[in-house]
XYZ file of C-alpha atoms in Angstrom:
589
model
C -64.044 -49.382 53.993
C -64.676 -50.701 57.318
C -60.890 -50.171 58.357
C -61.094 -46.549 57.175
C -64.298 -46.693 59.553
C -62.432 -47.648 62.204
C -59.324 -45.529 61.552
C -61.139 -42.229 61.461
C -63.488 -43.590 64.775
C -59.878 -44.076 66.325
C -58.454 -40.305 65.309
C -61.680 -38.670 66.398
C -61.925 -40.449 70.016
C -57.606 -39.452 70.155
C -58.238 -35.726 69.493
C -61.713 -35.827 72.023
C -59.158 -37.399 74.526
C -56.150 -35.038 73.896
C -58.483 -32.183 74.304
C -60.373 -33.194 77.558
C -56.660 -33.985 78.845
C -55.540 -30.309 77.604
C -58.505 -28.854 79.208
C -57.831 -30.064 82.797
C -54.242 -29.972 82.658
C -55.199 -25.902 81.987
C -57.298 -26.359 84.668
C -54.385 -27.870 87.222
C -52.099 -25.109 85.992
C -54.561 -22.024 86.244
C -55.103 -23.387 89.889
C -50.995 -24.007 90.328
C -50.886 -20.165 89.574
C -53.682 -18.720 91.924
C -52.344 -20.976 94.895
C -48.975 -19.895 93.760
C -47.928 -16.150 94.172
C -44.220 -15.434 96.126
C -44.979 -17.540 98.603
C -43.026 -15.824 101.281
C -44.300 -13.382 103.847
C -43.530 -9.890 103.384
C -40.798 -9.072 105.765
C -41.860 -6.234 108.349
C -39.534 -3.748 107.711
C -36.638 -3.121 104.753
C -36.803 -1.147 101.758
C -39.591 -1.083 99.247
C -38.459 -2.348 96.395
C -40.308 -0.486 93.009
C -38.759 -2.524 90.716
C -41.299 -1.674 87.560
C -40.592 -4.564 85.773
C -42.328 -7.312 87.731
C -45.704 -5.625 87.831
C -48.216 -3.556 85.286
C -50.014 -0.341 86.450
C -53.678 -0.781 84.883
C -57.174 1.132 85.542
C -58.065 -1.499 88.515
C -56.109 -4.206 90.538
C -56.733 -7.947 89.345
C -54.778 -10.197 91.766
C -54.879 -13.609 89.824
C -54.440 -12.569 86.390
C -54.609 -15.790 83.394
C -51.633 -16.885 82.734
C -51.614 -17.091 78.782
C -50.301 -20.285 76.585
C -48.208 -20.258 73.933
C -46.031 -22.529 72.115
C -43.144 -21.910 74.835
C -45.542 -22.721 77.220
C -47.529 -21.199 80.118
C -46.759 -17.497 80.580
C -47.343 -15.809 83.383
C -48.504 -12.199 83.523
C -47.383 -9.253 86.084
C -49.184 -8.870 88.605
C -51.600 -6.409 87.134
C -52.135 -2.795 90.358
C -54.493 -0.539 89.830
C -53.466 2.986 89.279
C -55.532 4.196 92.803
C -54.366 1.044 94.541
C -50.429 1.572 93.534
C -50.676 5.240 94.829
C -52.189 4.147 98.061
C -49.745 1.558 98.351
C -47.035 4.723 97.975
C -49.304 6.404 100.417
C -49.147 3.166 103.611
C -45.400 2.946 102.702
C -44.965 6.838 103.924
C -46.775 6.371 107.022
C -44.914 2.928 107.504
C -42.308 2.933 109.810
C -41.415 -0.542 108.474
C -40.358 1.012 105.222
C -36.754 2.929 105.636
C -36.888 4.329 101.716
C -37.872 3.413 98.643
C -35.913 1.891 95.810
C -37.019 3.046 92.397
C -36.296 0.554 89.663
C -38.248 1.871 86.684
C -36.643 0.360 84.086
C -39.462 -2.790 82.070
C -42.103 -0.524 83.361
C -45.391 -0.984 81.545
C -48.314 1.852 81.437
C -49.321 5.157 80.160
C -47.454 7.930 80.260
C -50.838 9.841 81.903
C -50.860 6.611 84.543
C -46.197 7.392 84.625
C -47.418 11.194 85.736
C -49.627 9.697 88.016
C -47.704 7.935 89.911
C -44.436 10.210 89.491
C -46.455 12.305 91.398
C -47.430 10.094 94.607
C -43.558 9.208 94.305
C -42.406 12.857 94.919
C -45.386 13.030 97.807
C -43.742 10.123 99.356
C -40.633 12.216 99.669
C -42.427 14.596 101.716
C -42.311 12.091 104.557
C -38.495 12.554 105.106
C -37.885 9.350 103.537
C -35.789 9.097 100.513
C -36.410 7.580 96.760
C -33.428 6.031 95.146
C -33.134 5.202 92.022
C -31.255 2.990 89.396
C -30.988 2.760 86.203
C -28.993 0.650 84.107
C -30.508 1.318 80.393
C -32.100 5.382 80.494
C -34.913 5.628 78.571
C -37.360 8.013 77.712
C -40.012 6.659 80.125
C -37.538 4.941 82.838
C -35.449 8.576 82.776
C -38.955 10.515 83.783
C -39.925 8.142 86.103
C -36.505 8.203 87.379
C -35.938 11.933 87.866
C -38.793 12.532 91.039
C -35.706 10.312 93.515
C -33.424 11.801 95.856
C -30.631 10.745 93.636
C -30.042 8.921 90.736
C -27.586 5.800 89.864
C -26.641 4.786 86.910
C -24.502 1.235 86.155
C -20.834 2.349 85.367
C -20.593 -0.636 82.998
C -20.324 -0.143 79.746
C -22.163 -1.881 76.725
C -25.707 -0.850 77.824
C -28.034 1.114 75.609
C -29.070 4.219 76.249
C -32.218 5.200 74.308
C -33.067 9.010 75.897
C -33.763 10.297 72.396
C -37.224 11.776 72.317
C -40.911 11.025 71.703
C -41.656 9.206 68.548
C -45.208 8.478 67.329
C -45.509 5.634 64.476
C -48.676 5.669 61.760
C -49.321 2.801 59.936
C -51.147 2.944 55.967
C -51.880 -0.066 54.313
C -52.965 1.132 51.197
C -50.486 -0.192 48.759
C -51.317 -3.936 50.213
C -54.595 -3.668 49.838
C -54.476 -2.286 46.141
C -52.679 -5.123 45.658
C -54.975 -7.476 46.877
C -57.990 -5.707 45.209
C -59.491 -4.608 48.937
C -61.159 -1.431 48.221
C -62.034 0.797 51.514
C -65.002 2.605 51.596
C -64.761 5.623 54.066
C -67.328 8.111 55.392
C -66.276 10.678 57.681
C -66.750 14.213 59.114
C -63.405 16.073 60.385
C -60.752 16.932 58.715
C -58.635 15.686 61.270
C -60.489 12.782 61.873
C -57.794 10.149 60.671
C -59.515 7.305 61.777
C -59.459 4.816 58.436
C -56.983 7.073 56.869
C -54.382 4.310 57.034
C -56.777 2.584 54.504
C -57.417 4.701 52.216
C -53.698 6.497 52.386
C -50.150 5.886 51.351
C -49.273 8.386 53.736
C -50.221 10.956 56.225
C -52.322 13.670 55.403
C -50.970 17.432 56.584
C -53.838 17.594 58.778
C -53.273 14.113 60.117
C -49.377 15.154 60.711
C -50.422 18.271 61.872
C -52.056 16.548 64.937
C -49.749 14.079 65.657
C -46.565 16.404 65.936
C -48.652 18.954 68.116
C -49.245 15.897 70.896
C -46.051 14.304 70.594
C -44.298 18.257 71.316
C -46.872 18.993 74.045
C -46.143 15.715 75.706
C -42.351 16.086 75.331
C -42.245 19.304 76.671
C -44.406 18.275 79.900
C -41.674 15.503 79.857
C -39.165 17.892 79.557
C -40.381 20.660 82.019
C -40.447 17.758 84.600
C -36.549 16.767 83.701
C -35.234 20.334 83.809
C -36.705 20.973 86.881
C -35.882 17.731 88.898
C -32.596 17.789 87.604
C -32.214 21.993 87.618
C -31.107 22.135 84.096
C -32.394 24.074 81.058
C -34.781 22.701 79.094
C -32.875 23.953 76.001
C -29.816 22.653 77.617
C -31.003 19.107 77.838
C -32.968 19.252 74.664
C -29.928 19.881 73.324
C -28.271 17.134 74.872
C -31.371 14.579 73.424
C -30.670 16.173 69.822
C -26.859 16.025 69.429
C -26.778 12.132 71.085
C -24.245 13.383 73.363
C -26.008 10.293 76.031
C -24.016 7.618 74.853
C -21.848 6.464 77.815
C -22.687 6.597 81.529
C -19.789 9.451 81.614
C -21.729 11.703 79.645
C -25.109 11.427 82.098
C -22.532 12.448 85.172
C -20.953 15.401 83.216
C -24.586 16.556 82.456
C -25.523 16.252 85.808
C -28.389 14.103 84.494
C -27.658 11.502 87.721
C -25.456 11.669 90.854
C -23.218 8.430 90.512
C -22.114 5.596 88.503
C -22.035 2.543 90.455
C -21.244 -1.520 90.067
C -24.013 -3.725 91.317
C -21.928 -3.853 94.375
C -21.062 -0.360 95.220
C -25.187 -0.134 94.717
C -25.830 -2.695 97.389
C -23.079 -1.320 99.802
C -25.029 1.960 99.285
C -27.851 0.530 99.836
C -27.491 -1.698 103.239
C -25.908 1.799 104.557
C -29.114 3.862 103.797
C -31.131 0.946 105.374
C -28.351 0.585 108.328
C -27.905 -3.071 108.086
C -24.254 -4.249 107.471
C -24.477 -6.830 104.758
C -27.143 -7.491 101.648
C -28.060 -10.854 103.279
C -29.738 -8.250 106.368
C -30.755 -6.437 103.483
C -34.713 -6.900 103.046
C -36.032 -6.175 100.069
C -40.092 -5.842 99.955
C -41.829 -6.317 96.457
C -43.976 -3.451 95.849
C -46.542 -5.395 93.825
C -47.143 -7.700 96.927
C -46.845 -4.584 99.251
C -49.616 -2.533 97.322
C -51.797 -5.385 97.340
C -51.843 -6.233 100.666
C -52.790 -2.685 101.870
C -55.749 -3.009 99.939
C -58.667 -3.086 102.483
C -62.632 -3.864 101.542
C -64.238 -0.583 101.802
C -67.305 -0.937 104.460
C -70.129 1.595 103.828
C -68.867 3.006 100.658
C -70.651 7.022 99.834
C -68.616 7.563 96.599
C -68.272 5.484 93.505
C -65.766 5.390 90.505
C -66.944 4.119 87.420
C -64.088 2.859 85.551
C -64.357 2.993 81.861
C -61.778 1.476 80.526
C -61.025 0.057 77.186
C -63.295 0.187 74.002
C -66.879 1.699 73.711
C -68.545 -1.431 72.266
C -72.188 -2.808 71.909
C -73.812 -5.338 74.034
C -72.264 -7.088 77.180
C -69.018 -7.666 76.766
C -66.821 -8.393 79.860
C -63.390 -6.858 78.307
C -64.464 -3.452 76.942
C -66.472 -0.400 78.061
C -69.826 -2.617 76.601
C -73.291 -0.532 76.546
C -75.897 -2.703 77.825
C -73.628 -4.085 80.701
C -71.984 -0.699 81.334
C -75.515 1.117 81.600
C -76.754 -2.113 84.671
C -73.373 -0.440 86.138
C -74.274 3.158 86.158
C -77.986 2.282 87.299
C -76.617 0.139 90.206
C -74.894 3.075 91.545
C -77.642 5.581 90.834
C -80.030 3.301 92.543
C -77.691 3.105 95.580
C -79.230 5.475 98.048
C -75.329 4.623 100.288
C -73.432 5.884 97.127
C -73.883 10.259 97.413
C -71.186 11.100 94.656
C -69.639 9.558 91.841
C -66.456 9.607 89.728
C -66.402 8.617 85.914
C -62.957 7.222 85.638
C -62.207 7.332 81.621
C -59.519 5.092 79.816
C -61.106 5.126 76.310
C -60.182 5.563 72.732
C -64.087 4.820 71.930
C -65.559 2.709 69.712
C -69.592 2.260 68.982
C -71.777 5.913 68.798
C -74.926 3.465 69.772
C -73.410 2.526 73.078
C -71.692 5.925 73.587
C -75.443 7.148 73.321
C -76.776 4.773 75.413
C -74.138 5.415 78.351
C -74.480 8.970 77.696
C -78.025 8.872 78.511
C -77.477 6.491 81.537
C -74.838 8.889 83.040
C -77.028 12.103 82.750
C -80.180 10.348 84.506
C -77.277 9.478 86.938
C -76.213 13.036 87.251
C -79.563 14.596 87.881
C -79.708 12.762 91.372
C -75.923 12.522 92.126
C -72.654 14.566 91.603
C -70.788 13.607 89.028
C -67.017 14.124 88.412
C -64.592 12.852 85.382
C -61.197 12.010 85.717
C -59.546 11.057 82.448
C -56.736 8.453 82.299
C -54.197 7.668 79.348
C -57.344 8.395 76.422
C -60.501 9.728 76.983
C -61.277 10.696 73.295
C -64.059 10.714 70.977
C -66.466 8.187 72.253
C -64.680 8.453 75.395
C -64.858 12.026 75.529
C -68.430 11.758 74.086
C -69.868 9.904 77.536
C -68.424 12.463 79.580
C -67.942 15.476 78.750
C -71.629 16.480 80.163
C -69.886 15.616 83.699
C -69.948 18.613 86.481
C -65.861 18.980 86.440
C -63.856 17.140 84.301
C -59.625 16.405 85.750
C -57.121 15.244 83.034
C -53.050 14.789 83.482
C -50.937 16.532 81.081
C -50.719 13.877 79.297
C -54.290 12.280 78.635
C -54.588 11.821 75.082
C -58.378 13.780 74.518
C -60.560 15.118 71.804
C -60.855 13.608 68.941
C -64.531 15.314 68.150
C -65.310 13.404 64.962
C -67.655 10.488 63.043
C -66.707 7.644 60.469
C -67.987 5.113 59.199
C -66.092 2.184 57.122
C -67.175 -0.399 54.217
C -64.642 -2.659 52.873
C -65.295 -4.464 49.783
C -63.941 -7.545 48.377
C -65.158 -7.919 44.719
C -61.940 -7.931 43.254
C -60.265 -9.949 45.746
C -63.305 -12.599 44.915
C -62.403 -12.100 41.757
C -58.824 -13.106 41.624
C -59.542 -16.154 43.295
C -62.306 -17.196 41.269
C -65.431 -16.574 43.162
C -68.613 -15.015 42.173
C -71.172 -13.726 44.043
C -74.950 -12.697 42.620
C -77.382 -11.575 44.923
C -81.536 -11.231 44.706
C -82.962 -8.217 47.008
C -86.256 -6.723 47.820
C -84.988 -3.331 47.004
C -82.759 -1.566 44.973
C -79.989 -0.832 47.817
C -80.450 -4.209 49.358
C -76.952 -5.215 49.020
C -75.056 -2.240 50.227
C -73.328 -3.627 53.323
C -72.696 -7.205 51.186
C -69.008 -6.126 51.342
C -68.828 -7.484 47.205
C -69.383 -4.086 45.824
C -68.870 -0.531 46.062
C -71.390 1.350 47.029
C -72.994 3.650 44.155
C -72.970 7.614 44.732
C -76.655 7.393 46.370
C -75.377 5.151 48.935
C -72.327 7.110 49.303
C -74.700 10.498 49.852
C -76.765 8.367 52.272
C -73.944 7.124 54.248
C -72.238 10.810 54.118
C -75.710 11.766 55.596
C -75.809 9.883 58.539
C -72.393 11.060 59.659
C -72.837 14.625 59.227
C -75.984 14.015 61.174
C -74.399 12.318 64.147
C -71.296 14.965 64.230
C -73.440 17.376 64.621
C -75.244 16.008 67.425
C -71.608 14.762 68.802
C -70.799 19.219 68.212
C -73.680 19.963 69.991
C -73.324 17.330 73.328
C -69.715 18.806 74.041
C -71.026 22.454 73.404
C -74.545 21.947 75.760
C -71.659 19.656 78.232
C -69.190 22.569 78.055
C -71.419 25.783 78.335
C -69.843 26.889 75.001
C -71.223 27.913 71.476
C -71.730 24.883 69.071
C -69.292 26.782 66.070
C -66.637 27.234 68.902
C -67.145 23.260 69.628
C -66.551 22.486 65.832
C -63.591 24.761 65.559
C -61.519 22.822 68.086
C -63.418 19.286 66.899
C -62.851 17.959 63.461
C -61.830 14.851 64.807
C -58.809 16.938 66.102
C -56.635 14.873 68.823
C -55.568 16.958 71.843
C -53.005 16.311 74.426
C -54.719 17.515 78.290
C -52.003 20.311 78.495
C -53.244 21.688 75.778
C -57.448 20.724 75.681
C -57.204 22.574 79.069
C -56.294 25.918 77.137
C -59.383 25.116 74.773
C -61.653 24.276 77.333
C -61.985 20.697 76.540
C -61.084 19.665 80.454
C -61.356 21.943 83.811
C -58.086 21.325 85.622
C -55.180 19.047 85.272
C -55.132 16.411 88.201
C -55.515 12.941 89.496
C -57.875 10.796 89.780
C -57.325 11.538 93.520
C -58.072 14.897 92.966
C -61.502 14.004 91.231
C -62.429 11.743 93.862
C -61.955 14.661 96.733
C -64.006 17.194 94.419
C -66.426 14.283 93.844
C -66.660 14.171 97.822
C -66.683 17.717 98.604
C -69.750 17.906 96.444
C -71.698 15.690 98.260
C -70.992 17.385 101.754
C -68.173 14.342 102.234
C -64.948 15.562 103.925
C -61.873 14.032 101.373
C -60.490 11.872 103.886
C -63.875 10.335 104.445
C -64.537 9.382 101.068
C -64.969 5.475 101.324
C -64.637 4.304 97.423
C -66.556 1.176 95.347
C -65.334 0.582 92.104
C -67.787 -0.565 89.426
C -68.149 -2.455 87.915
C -65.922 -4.851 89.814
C -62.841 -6.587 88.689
C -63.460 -9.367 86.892
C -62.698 -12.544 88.838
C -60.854 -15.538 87.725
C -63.663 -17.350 86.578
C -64.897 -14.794 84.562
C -61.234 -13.995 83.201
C -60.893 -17.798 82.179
C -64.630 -17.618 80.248
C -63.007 -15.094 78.381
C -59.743 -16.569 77.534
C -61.569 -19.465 76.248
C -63.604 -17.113 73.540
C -66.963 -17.306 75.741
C -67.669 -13.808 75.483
C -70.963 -12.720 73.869
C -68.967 -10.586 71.135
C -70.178 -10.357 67.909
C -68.018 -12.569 65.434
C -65.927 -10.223 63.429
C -65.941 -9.713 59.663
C -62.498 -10.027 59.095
C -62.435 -14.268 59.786
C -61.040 -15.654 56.824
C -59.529 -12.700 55.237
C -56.585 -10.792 54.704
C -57.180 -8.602 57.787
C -57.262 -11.056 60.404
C -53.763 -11.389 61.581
C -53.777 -7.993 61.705
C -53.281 -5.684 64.644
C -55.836 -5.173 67.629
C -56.255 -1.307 66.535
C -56.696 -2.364 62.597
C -58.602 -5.287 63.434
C -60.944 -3.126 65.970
C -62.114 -0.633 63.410
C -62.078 -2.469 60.269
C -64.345 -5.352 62.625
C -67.543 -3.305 63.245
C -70.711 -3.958 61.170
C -69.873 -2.467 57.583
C -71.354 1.162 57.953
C -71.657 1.082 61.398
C -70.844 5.025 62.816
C -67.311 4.623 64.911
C -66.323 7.738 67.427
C -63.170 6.917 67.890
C -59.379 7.418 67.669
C -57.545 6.436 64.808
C -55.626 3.802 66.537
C -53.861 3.659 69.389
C -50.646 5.661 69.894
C -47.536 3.843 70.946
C -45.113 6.261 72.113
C -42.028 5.193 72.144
């Protein structure tokens, strides 16, 4: 007994020592990565080098992002620019005589396709400076061919054996259904909208017309902005090149130069010789390349005396104070900081959100209009700003959206899972003693009865109309006009601008010179603060190390966990809990 004693002693004081070691050799390798970076000065002049693969375009610029572990081994991130900060960054490189041209490499690139408008546009601004945009492309795809299409001219490798994947929007769904019959999960959903497809993948096989409906309305509207942009960059028909996309007649870099879709095919080499001639140097060793990321970066300058504010809300709408999402307590300190700031005269609501929690959307809702009653306040809607997200600000004085901002999405659920057969199968029974005769409704080991269904049915209808009413008091329209455009219904910003959903389709630049106007600020005066502020490293490695004050999620230890973050983030929520927010989120591929 005593050597078992002393066995198990031995193991325990191994692992405490293996994990204290772990813990500061995360430590030396966190700081190897902050002192790290390229190193190498940024030359003073050469050609700006976009190459979209080494860096991520988010909602705001984190310099020192946490590298992340995995079996492999530590991986670093891209450097992470925020959408302002990269169009600024286009912006200093215009007025740079250091910078000959740009070189457009947007193949790997990573970000919406309202964030790829975005900064399309500050590309084809740049060109107004007399300088040129190249681009190259070695793999054309949807995304990297947009992108692509706002240069000067357009390269393409003339070796063969790449893929070319220009073939049209796609938008995936995912139902689960059939699984979870199988392993006796029942899902218990409550919703208002007929379009409101959020849970649907639970309680579906398939997609429901009205769910389809939707989803091929936004994917067309978003192709077609797509498209428009192609045909006229490229001054081809849209039916022409639709045509093109349909018969896969893009298989071989010939068949982009017959269809005028680029204005070369070149080796590597011929692209450098092009390239040191544009730049007038006379060999690729004079040939300086300068990393955008590192380039954006350092034109960033701390604003002194800032008068106009952006509130960035970006990610989910969830309770409490979480550092990651769009979390209500900490989010409504944020918007009381600035409306306590007597420096800050205007403000822009900056919205990246599928939603999430009605509470905090309520809660930030109310913060925002107290805000508003002192201080101009202007929207600018990213990738998503729908139902929660649309639900904080759709009260603001103006609201901006791209073409492509996923919006909408006017609709309530709520979701209870239950598990009594699954605890069945597996031989586990639960009884349970109550004060009352619905005591045991959220348990999660039963379904509910029809009262509880009626009472949970209640609540929704009860917050949807309230949701109706916010966007038609927000929007100066008539409640029953609200609900005929609502129903949970997803729009794309083309098309909520036709319904009145939004005011104009523009940047977030554009909502930040309104926002200044407003408040008797010229535009070019507008000195911007961004709250809440980026999170620093420390914070960042808190978070990586599950410190965050989130509330543990329901789905430990069951079938759902390994699921994926958009499952995972609706079926996670308090059973019952009311959810405004998009089904999941789209990947567009």
């Amino acid at each position: 007994m005593k050597e078992f004693v002393k066995t198990m002693l031995a193991v325990i004081c191994a692992l405490i020592v293996l994990r204290i070691l772990a813990f500061f050799l995360m430590i030396i390798l966190f700081a190897g990565a902050i002192a790290g970076g390229s190193g190498a000065p940024l030359p003073k002049e050469g050609v700006l080098d976009v190459d979209m693969s080494k860096f991520v375009i988010t909602e705001q610029t984190q310099e020192n992002p946490v590298p992340s572990f995995s079996a492999a081994g530590m991986q670093m991130p891209d450097a992470q620019i925020g959408l302002l900060d990269a169009i600024k960054g286009i912006e200093a490189a215009a007025a740079d005589p250091g910078v000959k041209y740009i070189l457009l490499r947007p193949e790997g690139a990573t970000m919406g396709l309202s964030d790829a408008e975005e900064f399309r546009r500050a590309l084809s601004e740049f060109r107004r400076s007399g300088k040129p945009v190249i681009a190259w492309l070695e793999s054309p795809a949807n995304g990297s061919y947009y992108i692509s299409t706002v240069a000067d001219k357009i390269y393409l490798s003339s070796y063969h054996g790449f893929s070319y994947q220009l073939i049209g929007l796609s938008s995936q769904m995912m139902f689960v259904k059939d699984i979870l019959d199988k392993l006796g999960v029942n899902v218990q959903l409550i919703r208002h909208g007929k379009y409101k497809s959020a849970g649907e993948m639970f309680i579906r096989s398939s997609a429901s017309p009205e769910n389809r409906e939707q989803n091929q309305v936004m994917i067309n509207s978003a192709w077609r902005v797509i498209t428009a942009a192609i045909s006229d960059a490229r001054e081809i028909s849209p039916e022409k090149f639709n045509a093109l996309v349909d018969d896969l007649a893009l298989a071989e870099p010939e068949d982009f130069l017959a269809a005028g879709l680029v204005d070369g095919l070149m080796t590597r080499s011929e692209l450098v010789e092009k390239l040191c001639t544009l730049a007038g140097v006379e060999s690729e060793a004079k040939l300086k390349l300068i990393p955008f990321a590192d380039y954006a970066i350092a034109k960033v300058k701390p604003t002194l005396r800032p008068n106009v504010a952006i509130i960035y809300a970006d990610g989910e709408i969830v309770d409490g104070d979480d550092l990651m999402e769009i979390a209500g307590d900490r989010f409504v300190r944020e918007i009381n900081k600035v409306a306590k700031d007597d420096a800050i005269k205007a403000v822009v609501l900056r919205v990246n959100s599928p939603g999430g929690s009605v509470a905090a959307s309520v809660k930030i809702r109310t913060a925002l209009d107290s805000l508003q009653a002192h201080k101009p306040l202007v929207a600018s809607f990213g990738n998503y700003a729908a139902s929660g997200g649309y639900w904080i600000s759709n009260g603001c004085e103006k609201i901006y959206a791209d073409a492509n901002t996923i919006t909408g999405s006017i609709g309530v659920f709520s979701m209870i899972p239950e598990f009594s057969k699954v605890t069945k199968k597996v031989g586990v029974n639960f009884e349970f003693v109550g004060s009352n005769k619905h005591s045991d409704m959220y348990s999660l080991m039963r379904p509910f009865d029809k009262a509880e269904l009626d009472y949970q049915q209640a609540s929704v209808e009860d917050i949807y109309e309230s949701f109706v009413n916010l966007v038609a008091d927000g929007r100066k329209m008539a409640p029953s006009a609200v609900d005929a455009i609502a129903q949970g219904r997803v729009w794309m910003g083309s098309d909520a601008l036709e319904i009145g959903l939004v005011d104009e389709i523009g940047t977030l630049q554009d909502a930040i010179a309104y926002a200044a106007t407003l408040a008797g600020i010229a535009p070019d005066d507008a000195r911007i603060a961004a709250f809440p502020a980026p999170l620093t490293f420390a914070e960042q490695l808190m978070e990586s190390l599950g410190q965050s004050n989130t509330e543990p999620s329901i789905l430990a230890g069951t079938p759902f966990e390994g699921m994926s973050a958009e499952v995972s983030s609706v079926l996670s929520a308090k059973p019952g809990k009311p959810m405004a927010r998009m089904p999941y989120a789209y990947v567009i591929k």
